[in-house]
Amino acid sequence: STFRTIRGNCFAGILDQGGHFLCRVKKDANFVILAARRSCWVGLKHKDVLPSMHGKTFEVEVDYVYRHIPEREWLKRHLRLRLIAVWRQDIGQHRLYLTSAQPLQLTTDAAAPVYALRWEIELLFRELKSHLLLDDMPSGNKAATECLLYAALLTMAIGRKLLRALQRRRLSKNEPSRVFPPERWTIVMRSVAPQLLVLLLAPPHARGALERRLWMVLQREAPDPNRSRMLLLERAEAGVLQHELAAA
């Protein structure tokens, strides 16, 4: 398929640069098994062995076949990859992953947690684009663009540090637990950025009052008023956010 061709070319490019990859397996894929702990599986398709492994996590080596279309090479190319089948008790089926990493680099049990980190990366870029305007650079000048990029990254880094400080302060005072969604926090940080700048530039004798006023605003505005609402990361992992990410 065209999708497999594109993916195969991407995989080969990553490997050529000395990297590794981890991705989910599409539902319609069915790879030939090249190696497995059970030698009787060799030559079978991976879907043939899934029923016998109900409730168990396992892995095999498979043959990933693709064509190198950009160079007009229509012959099939092959990549020997690990297919990791992680049993999910909550959904009663396997989640399948493909990776080029060796077992010492990525264990079978680590595949799902490592893959879940992709949402952290995607949501980070979504936050940078949506709330810190990284997707709307007003200048084509390289130096100006780099300044704006670093400003956005510094804003996010400072914001995360303030968020952790606020959470620690509330815990130390045994105050009721509240949810501080990172995306809401970033919006609040944008709104108080001028006050933060004033605080940084203020003379020492004036900083106390400014800091107290700023903390009051952050503590009031940062918590999500809807305590039952799923966090953005939770919505992403549940598959609720995929359409939003595609449209972002």
Short mmCIF file of C-alpha atoms in Angstrom, two decimals:
data_model
loop_
_atom_site.label_atom_id
_atom_site.label_comp_id
_atom_site.label_asym_id
_atom_site.label_seq_id
_atom_site.Cartn_x
_atom_site.Cartn_y
_atom_site.Cartn_z
CA SER A 1 0.00 0.00 0.00
CA THR A 2 1.02 3.63 -0.40
CA PHE A 3 0.98 4.10 3.38
CA ARG A 4 3.34 1.18 3.90
CA THR A 5 5.65 2.54 1.17
CA ILE A 6 5.84 5.95 2.84
CA ARG A 7 6.32 4.40 6.26
CA GLY A 8 8.95 2.00 4.95
CA ASN A 9 10.94 4.84 3.43
CA CYS A 10 10.74 6.75 6.72
CA PHE A 11 11.88 3.69 8.66
CA ALA A 12 14.82 3.15 6.31
CA GLY A 13 15.80 6.82 6.62
CA ILE A 14 15.77 6.61 10.42
CA LEU A 15 17.91 3.48 10.37
CA ASP A 16 20.35 5.04 7.89
CA GLN A 17 20.94 7.84 10.42
CA GLY A 18 21.67 5.35 13.19
CA GLY A 19 18.32 5.84 14.92
CA HIS A 20 15.49 3.56 15.97
CA PHE A 21 11.72 3.83 15.87
CA LEU A 22 8.64 2.54 17.67
CA CYS A 23 5.15 2.69 16.15
CA ARG A 24 1.73 1.08 16.35
CA VAL A 25 0.74 -1.61 13.87
CA LYS A 26 -2.23 -0.86 11.61
CA LYS A 27 -5.21 -3.18 11.98
CA ASP A 28 -5.05 -4.41 8.38
CA ALA A 29 -1.32 -5.31 8.57
CA ASN A 30 -0.37 -8.99 8.75
CA PHE A 31 3.35 -9.71 8.74
CA VAL A 32 5.21 -12.95 8.09
CA ILE A 33 7.02 -14.22 11.20
CA LEU A 34 10.77 -14.74 10.69
CA ALA A 35 11.79 -15.74 14.21
CA ALA A 36 9.99 -16.63 17.45
CA ARG A 37 10.50 -18.57 20.65
CA ARG A 38 8.08 -21.11 19.25
CA SER A 39 9.76 -22.36 16.09
CA CYS A 40 6.43 -23.63 14.72
CA TRP A 41 5.37 -20.01 14.25
CA VAL A 42 8.06 -19.24 11.67
CA GLY A 43 6.45 -18.68 8.27
CA LEU A 44 3.02 -17.95 9.73
CA LYS A 45 1.35 -14.51 9.73
CA HIS A 46 1.29 -12.74 13.09
CA LYS A 47 -2.51 -12.69 13.16
CA ASP A 48 -2.48 -16.49 13.03
CA VAL A 49 -0.81 -16.72 16.45
CA LEU A 50 -2.70 -14.01 18.32
CA PRO A 51 -5.64 -16.22 19.39
CA SER A 52 -3.31 -18.77 21.00
CA MET A 53 -1.65 -15.99 23.02
CA HIS A 54 -4.85 -14.61 24.52
CA GLY A 55 -4.01 -12.88 27.79
CA LYS A 56 -0.25 -12.97 27.20
CA THR A 57 2.34 -10.44 26.08
CA PHE A 58 4.90 -11.70 23.59
CA GLU A 59 7.14 -10.69 20.71
CA VAL A 60 8.34 -12.07 17.38
CA GLU A 61 10.55 -10.90 14.52
CA VAL A 62 8.68 -10.12 11.31
CA ASP A 63 9.34 -9.23 7.69
CA TYR A 64 8.29 -5.65 6.88
CA VAL A 65 7.97 -5.32 3.09
CA TYR A 66 7.84 -2.00 1.22
CA ARG A 67 8.88 -0.35 -2.04
CA HIS A 68 11.26 2.60 -2.44
CA ILE A 69 9.03 4.76 -4.66
CA PRO A 70 11.04 8.07 -4.57
CA GLU A 71 13.92 6.41 -6.44
CA ARG A 72 11.47 4.63 -8.79
CA GLU A 73 12.57 1.27 -7.50
CA TRP A 74 9.56 -1.01 -7.74
CA LEU A 75 11.28 -4.08 -6.31
CA LYS A 76 10.21 -5.05 -2.82
CA ARG A 77 12.51 -4.17 0.05
CA HIS A 78 12.59 -5.90 3.41
CA LEU A 79 13.19 -4.79 6.98
CA ARG A 80 13.55 -7.30 9.81
CA LEU A 81 11.69 -5.77 12.75
CA ARG A 82 10.43 -6.75 16.18
CA LEU A 83 6.68 -7.02 16.56
CA ILE A 84 5.66 -6.65 20.21
CA ALA A 85 2.16 -7.77 21.17
CA VAL A 86 1.14 -6.25 24.51
CA TRP A 87 -1.94 -7.74 26.13
CA ARG A 88 -4.38 -5.09 27.38
CA GLN A 89 -6.66 -6.54 30.02
CA ASP A 90 -8.87 -3.44 29.99
CA ILE A 91 -9.83 -3.87 26.33
CA GLY A 92 -9.42 -7.64 26.14
CA GLN A 93 -7.02 -7.67 23.20
CA HIS A 94 -3.43 -7.12 22.12
CA ARG A 95 -1.90 -3.79 21.20
CA LEU A 96 0.74 -4.32 18.54
CA TYR A 97 3.95 -2.32 18.11
CA LEU A 98 6.78 -2.40 15.56
CA THR A 99 10.31 -1.41 16.51
CA SER A 100 13.84 -1.60 15.18
CA ALA A 101 15.32 -1.35 18.69
CA GLN A 102 17.01 -4.41 20.15
CA PRO A 103 15.63 -6.07 23.33
CA LEU A 104 18.45 -4.58 25.42
CA GLN A 105 17.48 -1.11 24.17
CA LEU A 106 13.70 -1.56 24.49
CA THR A 107 12.27 -4.43 26.51
CA THR A 108 8.91 -5.99 25.70
CA ASP A 109 7.31 -4.51 28.82
CA ALA A 110 8.67 -1.03 28.06
CA ALA A 111 7.15 -0.74 24.57
CA ALA A 112 3.71 0.53 25.59
CA PRO A 113 4.94 3.08 28.21
CA VAL A 114 7.57 4.43 25.80
CA TYR A 115 5.02 4.71 22.99
CA ALA A 116 2.66 6.59 25.32
CA LEU A 117 5.31 9.32 25.60
CA ARG A 118 4.52 10.35 22.02
CA TRP A 119 1.42 12.10 23.37
CA GLU A 120 3.60 14.21 25.64
CA ILE A 121 5.58 15.31 22.57
CA GLU A 122 2.50 15.93 20.40
CA LEU A 123 0.75 17.88 23.15
CA LEU A 124 3.90 19.91 23.78
CA PHE A 125 3.95 21.06 20.16
CA ARG A 126 0.18 21.62 20.22
CA GLU A 127 0.62 23.85 23.27
CA LEU A 128 3.47 25.76 21.63
CA LYS A 129 1.47 26.31 18.45
CA SER A 130 -1.93 27.03 19.97
CA HIS A 131 -1.12 29.02 23.09
CA LEU A 132 2.40 30.37 22.53
CA LEU A 133 1.79 31.24 18.86
CA LEU A 134 4.71 29.22 17.52
CA ASP A 135 2.65 28.49 14.42
CA ASP A 136 2.21 32.18 13.59
CA MET A 137 5.65 33.74 13.30
CA PRO A 138 5.26 37.39 12.24
CA SER A 139 8.70 37.58 10.66
CA GLY A 140 10.60 35.66 8.00
CA ASN A 141 13.91 36.89 9.36
CA LYS A 142 15.95 33.98 10.77
CA ALA A 143 17.34 35.89 13.75
CA ALA A 144 13.92 37.28 14.70
CA THR A 145 12.30 33.87 14.33
CA GLU A 146 14.93 32.27 16.55
CA CYS A 147 14.34 34.93 19.21
CA LEU A 148 10.59 34.27 19.15
CA LEU A 149 11.19 30.52 19.28
CA TYR A 150 13.46 30.78 22.31
CA ALA A 151 11.02 33.19 23.97
CA ALA A 152 8.22 30.63 23.60
CA LEU A 153 10.40 27.81 24.98
CA LEU A 154 11.59 29.93 27.90
CA THR A 155 8.01 30.96 28.67
CA MET A 156 6.99 27.32 28.80
CA ALA A 157 10.00 26.32 30.94
CA ILE A 158 9.44 29.14 33.44
CA GLY A 159 5.73 28.38 33.49
CA ARG A 160 6.31 24.71 34.30
CA LYS A 161 8.68 25.66 37.14
CA LEU A 162 6.11 28.05 38.62
CA LEU A 163 3.42 25.37 38.29
CA ARG A 164 5.50 22.87 40.25
CA ALA A 165 6.19 25.51 42.90
CA LEU A 166 2.46 26.24 43.23
CA GLN A 167 1.64 22.54 43.51
CA ARG A 168 4.29 22.04 46.20
CA ARG A 169 2.99 25.04 48.15
CA ARG A 170 -0.56 23.70 48.14
CA LEU A 171 0.64 20.23 49.22
CA SER A 172 2.72 21.67 52.07
CA LYS A 173 -0.35 23.49 53.38
CA ASN A 174 -2.54 20.37 53.05
CA GLU A 175 -4.96 22.27 50.89
CA PRO A 176 -7.59 20.33 48.92
CA SER A 177 -6.22 18.64 45.83
CA ARG A 178 -7.00 20.55 42.64
CA VAL A 179 -6.24 19.80 39.03
CA PHE A 180 -3.83 22.17 37.26
CA PRO A 181 -4.08 21.33 33.52
CA PRO A 182 -0.83 22.34 31.78
CA GLU A 183 -2.72 23.81 28.81
CA ARG A 184 -4.83 26.01 31.11
CA TRP A 185 -1.71 27.01 33.02
CA THR A 186 -0.01 28.17 29.82
CA ILE A 187 -3.01 30.38 28.98
CA VAL A 188 -2.89 31.87 32.49
CA MET A 189 0.86 32.41 32.16
CA ARG A 190 0.34 34.35 28.94
CA SER A 191 -2.16 36.61 30.68
CA VAL A 192 0.17 37.40 33.60
CA ALA A 193 3.37 37.70 31.56
CA PRO A 194 3.42 41.53 31.82
CA GLN A 195 3.07 41.31 35.62
CA LEU A 196 5.92 38.78 35.74
CA LEU A 197 8.12 41.17 33.80
CA VAL A 198 7.22 44.00 36.17
CA LEU A 199 8.09 41.73 39.12
CA LEU A 200 11.49 40.86 37.65
CA LEU A 201 12.36 44.52 37.00
CA ALA A 202 10.87 45.94 40.20
CA PRO A 203 13.12 47.29 42.99
CA PRO A 204 13.57 44.86 45.92
CA HIS A 205 11.32 46.79 48.30
CA ALA A 206 8.36 46.54 45.89
CA ARG A 207 8.65 42.87 44.98
CA GLY A 208 6.90 41.45 48.06
CA ALA A 209 3.52 43.02 47.32
CA LEU A 210 3.79 42.25 43.61
CA GLU A 211 4.65 38.61 44.29
CA ARG A 212 1.74 38.14 46.71
CA ARG A 213 -0.69 39.67 44.23
CA LEU A 214 0.63 37.47 41.42
CA TRP A 215 0.38 34.30 43.51
CA MET A 216 -3.24 35.12 44.35
CA VAL A 217 -4.07 35.41 40.64
CA LEU A 218 -2.31 32.15 39.79
CA GLN A 219 -3.96 30.21 42.61
CA ARG A 220 -7.36 31.51 41.61
CA GLU A 221 -7.12 31.07 37.84
CA ALA A 222 -4.90 28.00 37.35
CA PRO A 223 -7.11 25.19 38.77
CA ASP A 224 -9.66 23.68 36.41
CA PRO A 225 -13.14 24.67 37.67
CA ASN A 226 -14.50 21.41 36.24
CA ARG A 227 -12.87 18.83 38.50
CA SER A 228 -14.41 15.88 36.64
CA ARG A 229 -13.00 16.90 33.25
CA MET A 230 -10.32 14.62 31.78
CA LEU A 231 -6.88 16.14 31.39
CA LEU A 232 -5.67 16.74 27.85
CA LEU A 233 -3.15 13.89 28.11
CA GLU A 234 -5.84 11.52 29.39
CA ARG A 235 -8.12 12.48 26.51
CA ALA A 236 -5.27 11.91 24.06
CA GLU A 237 -4.41 8.48 25.44
CA ALA A 238 -8.09 7.53 25.34
CA GLY A 239 -8.26 8.48 21.65
CA VAL A 240 -10.70 11.36 22.23
CA LEU A 241 -8.24 14.02 21.09
CA GLN A 242 -7.00 12.55 17.81
CA HIS A 243 -9.37 14.62 15.67
CA GLU A 244 -8.38 17.81 17.54
CA LEU A 245 -4.67 17.10 17.04
CA ALA A 246 -5.19 16.46 13.35
CA ALA A 247 -7.00 19.77 13.00
CA ALA A 248 -4.51 21.76 15.12
#
